[in-house]
Every structure is written in C-alpha cells, then in structure tokens.
PDB file of C-alpha atoms in Angstrom:
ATOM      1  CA  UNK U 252      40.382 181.948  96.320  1.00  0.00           C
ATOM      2  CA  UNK U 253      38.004 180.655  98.762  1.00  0.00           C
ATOM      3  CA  UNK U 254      36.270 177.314  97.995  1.00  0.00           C
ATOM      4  CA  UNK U 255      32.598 179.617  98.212  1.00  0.00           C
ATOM      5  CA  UNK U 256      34.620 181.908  95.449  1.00  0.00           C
ATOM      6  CA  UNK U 257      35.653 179.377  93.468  1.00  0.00           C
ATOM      7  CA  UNK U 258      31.783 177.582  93.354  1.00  0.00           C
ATOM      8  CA  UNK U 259      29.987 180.926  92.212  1.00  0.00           C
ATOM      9  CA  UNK U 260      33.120 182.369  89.960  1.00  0.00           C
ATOM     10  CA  UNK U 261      30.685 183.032  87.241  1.00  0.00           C
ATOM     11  CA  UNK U 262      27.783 184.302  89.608  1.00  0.00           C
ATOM     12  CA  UNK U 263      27.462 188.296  87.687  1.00  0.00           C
ATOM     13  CA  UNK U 264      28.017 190.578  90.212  1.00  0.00           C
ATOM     14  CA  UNK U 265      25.476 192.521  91.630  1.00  0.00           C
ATOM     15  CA  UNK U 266      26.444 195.900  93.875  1.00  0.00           C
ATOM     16  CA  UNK U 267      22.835 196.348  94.900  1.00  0.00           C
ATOM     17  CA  UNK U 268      21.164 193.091  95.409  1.00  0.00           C
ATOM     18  CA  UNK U 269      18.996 192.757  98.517  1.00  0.00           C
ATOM     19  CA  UNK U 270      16.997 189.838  97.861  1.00  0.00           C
ATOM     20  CA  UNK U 271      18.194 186.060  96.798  1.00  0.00           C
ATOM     21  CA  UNK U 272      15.680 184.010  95.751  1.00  0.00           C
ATOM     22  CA  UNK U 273      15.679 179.903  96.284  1.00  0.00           C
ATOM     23  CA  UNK U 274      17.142 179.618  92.446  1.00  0.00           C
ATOM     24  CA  UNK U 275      20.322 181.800  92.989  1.00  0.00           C
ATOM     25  CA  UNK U 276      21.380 179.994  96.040  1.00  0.00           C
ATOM     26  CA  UNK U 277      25.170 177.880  94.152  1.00  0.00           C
ATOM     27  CA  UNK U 278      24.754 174.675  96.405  1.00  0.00           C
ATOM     28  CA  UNK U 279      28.520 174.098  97.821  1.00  0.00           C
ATOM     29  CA  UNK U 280      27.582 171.092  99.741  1.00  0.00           C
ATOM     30  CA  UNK U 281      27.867 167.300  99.160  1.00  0.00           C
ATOM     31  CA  UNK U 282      26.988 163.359 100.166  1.00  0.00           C
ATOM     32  CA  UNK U 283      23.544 164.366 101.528  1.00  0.00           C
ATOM     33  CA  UNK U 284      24.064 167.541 102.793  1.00  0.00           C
ATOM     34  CA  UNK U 285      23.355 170.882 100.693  1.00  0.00           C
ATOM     35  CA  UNK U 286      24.807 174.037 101.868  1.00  0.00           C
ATOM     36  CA  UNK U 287      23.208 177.057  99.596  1.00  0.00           C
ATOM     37  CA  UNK U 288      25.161 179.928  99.420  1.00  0.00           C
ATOM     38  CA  UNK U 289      22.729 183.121 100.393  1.00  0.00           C
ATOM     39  CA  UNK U 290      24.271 186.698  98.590  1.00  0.00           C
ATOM     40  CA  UNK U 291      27.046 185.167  96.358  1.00  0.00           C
ATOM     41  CA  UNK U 292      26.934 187.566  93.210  1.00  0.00           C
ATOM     42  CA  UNK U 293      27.774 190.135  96.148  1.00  0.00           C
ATOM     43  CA  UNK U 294      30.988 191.557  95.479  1.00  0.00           C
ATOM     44  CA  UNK U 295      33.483 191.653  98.309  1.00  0.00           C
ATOM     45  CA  UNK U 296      30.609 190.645 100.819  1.00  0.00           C
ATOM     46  CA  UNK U 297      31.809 190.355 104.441  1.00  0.00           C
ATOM     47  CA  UNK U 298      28.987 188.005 105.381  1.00  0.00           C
ATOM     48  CA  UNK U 299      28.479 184.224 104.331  1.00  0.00           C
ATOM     49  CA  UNK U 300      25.076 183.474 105.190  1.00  0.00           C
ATOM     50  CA  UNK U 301      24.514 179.393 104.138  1.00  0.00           C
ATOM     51  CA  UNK U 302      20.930 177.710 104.176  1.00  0.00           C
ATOM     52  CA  UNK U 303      22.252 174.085 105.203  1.00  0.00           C
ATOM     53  CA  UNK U 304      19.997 170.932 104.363  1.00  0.00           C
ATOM     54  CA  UNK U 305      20.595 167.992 105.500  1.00  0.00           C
ATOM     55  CA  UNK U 306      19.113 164.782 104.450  1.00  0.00           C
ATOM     56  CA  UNK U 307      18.756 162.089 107.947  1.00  0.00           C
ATOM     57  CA  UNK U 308      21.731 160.683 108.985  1.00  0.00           C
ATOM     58  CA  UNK U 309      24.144 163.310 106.963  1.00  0.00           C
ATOM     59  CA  UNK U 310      26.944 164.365 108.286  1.00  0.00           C
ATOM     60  CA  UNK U 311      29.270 166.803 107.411  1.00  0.00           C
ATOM     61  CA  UNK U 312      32.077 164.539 107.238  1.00  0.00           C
ATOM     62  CA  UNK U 313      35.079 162.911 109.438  1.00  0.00           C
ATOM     63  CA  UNK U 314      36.808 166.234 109.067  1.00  0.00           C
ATOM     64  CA  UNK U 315      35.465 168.985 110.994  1.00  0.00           C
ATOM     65  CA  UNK U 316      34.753 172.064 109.465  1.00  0.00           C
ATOM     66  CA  UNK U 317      37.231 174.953 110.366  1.00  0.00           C
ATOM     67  CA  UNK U 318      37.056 178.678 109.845  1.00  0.00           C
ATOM     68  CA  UNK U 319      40.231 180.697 109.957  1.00  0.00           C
ATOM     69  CA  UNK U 320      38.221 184.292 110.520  1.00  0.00           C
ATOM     70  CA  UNK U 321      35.062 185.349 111.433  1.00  0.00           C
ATOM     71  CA  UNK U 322      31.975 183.469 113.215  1.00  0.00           C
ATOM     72  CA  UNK U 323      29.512 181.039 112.853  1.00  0.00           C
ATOM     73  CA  UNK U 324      25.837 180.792 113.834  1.00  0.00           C
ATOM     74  CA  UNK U 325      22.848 179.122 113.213  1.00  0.00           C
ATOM     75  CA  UNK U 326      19.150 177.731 113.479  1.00  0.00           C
ATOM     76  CA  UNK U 327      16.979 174.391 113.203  1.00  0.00           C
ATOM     77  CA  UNK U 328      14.064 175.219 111.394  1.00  0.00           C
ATOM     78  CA  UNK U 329      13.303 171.182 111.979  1.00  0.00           C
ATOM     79  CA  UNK U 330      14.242 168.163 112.730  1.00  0.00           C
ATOM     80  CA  UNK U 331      17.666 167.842 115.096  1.00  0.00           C
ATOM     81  CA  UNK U 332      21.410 168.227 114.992  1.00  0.00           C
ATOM     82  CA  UNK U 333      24.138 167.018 116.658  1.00  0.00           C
ATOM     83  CA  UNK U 334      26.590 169.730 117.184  1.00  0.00           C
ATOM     84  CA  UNK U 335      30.272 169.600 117.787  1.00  0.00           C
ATOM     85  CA  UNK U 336      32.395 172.870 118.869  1.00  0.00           C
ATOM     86  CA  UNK U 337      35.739 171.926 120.391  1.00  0.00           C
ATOM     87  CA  UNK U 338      34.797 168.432 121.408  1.00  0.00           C
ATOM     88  CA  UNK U 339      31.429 169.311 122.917  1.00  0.00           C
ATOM     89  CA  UNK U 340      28.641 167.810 121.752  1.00  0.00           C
ATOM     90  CA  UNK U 341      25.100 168.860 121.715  1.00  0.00           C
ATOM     91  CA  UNK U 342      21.505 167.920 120.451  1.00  0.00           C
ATOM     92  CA  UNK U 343      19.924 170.875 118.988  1.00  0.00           C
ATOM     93  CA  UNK U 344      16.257 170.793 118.318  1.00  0.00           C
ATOM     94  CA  UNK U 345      13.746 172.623 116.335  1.00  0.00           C
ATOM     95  CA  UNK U 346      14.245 176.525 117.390  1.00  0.00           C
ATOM     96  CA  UNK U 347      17.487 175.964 118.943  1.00  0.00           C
ATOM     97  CA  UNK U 348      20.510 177.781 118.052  1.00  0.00           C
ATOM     98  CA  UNK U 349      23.875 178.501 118.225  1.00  0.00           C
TER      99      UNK U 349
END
C-alpha cells in the first residue's frame, strides 16, 4: 500500500468523478508543507496529481523525495522554489516549471 493509499483508505470510491473540489483534497504533507492529493476516491488511478503548498522557508525534508515509477512535473503559481533533481539545483520562479 502506497503511503497516498494508505492517507485516503476511507476516501468512497468514485468510478466517474471528474471534478475535486478544494474540500476533497486528503492533505499528505507535513512541517509546513501541504501536499493535497487531487482525484484520490479514484479507483486504480494511474495519475497522482498533488497541489503542493508550502509555507516560506519549508522544505521537504533532509531526505529527498524518490519515485520508483512514473514522472514528476510541476508549476509555481507564486512565490519561488529551490529545486533539486540529481544534485542540480535550480531557482524556479512564478510560471516556471519543470
């Protein structure tokens, strides 16, 4: 069980859900930074969409974060980030991506 799984284990499931409002977004996040979990009552979904928050000077801790499958993108709707992938860092500003 996947530690997204185990957050929203008693999310009903919903086959034909299209919309997730602010409210049904399980927060899997912690010490200043919320991760809200977009589409979890979705049975067997093949996406993991997460709206991440993160309060100034979060971080998302010493250990980096590490996914075994799939890929990884995302947006700054404000503020900046400092992104690491493979020991490259970057600043990534309002309406940057990656």
């Amino acid at each position: 069980m996947s530690l997204a799984d185990f957050f929203t284990f008693d999310q009903p499931p919903r086959e034909h859900q299209y919309v997730f409002r602010a409210n049904e977004q399980p927060d899997l996040g912690r010490h200043g930074l919320r991760l809200l979990l977009i589409g979890a009552s979705v049975p067997s979904r093949q996406m993991r969409l997460l709206r991440e928050q993160y309060a100034p000077g979060a971080s998302s801790g010493e250990e980096p974060i590490v996914h075994a499958e799939g890929e990884e993108c995302g947006l700054v709707t404000r503020g900046a980030v400092e992104l690491t992938v493979d020991g490259s860092v970057s600043v990534l500003n309002a309406g940057d991506g990656y």
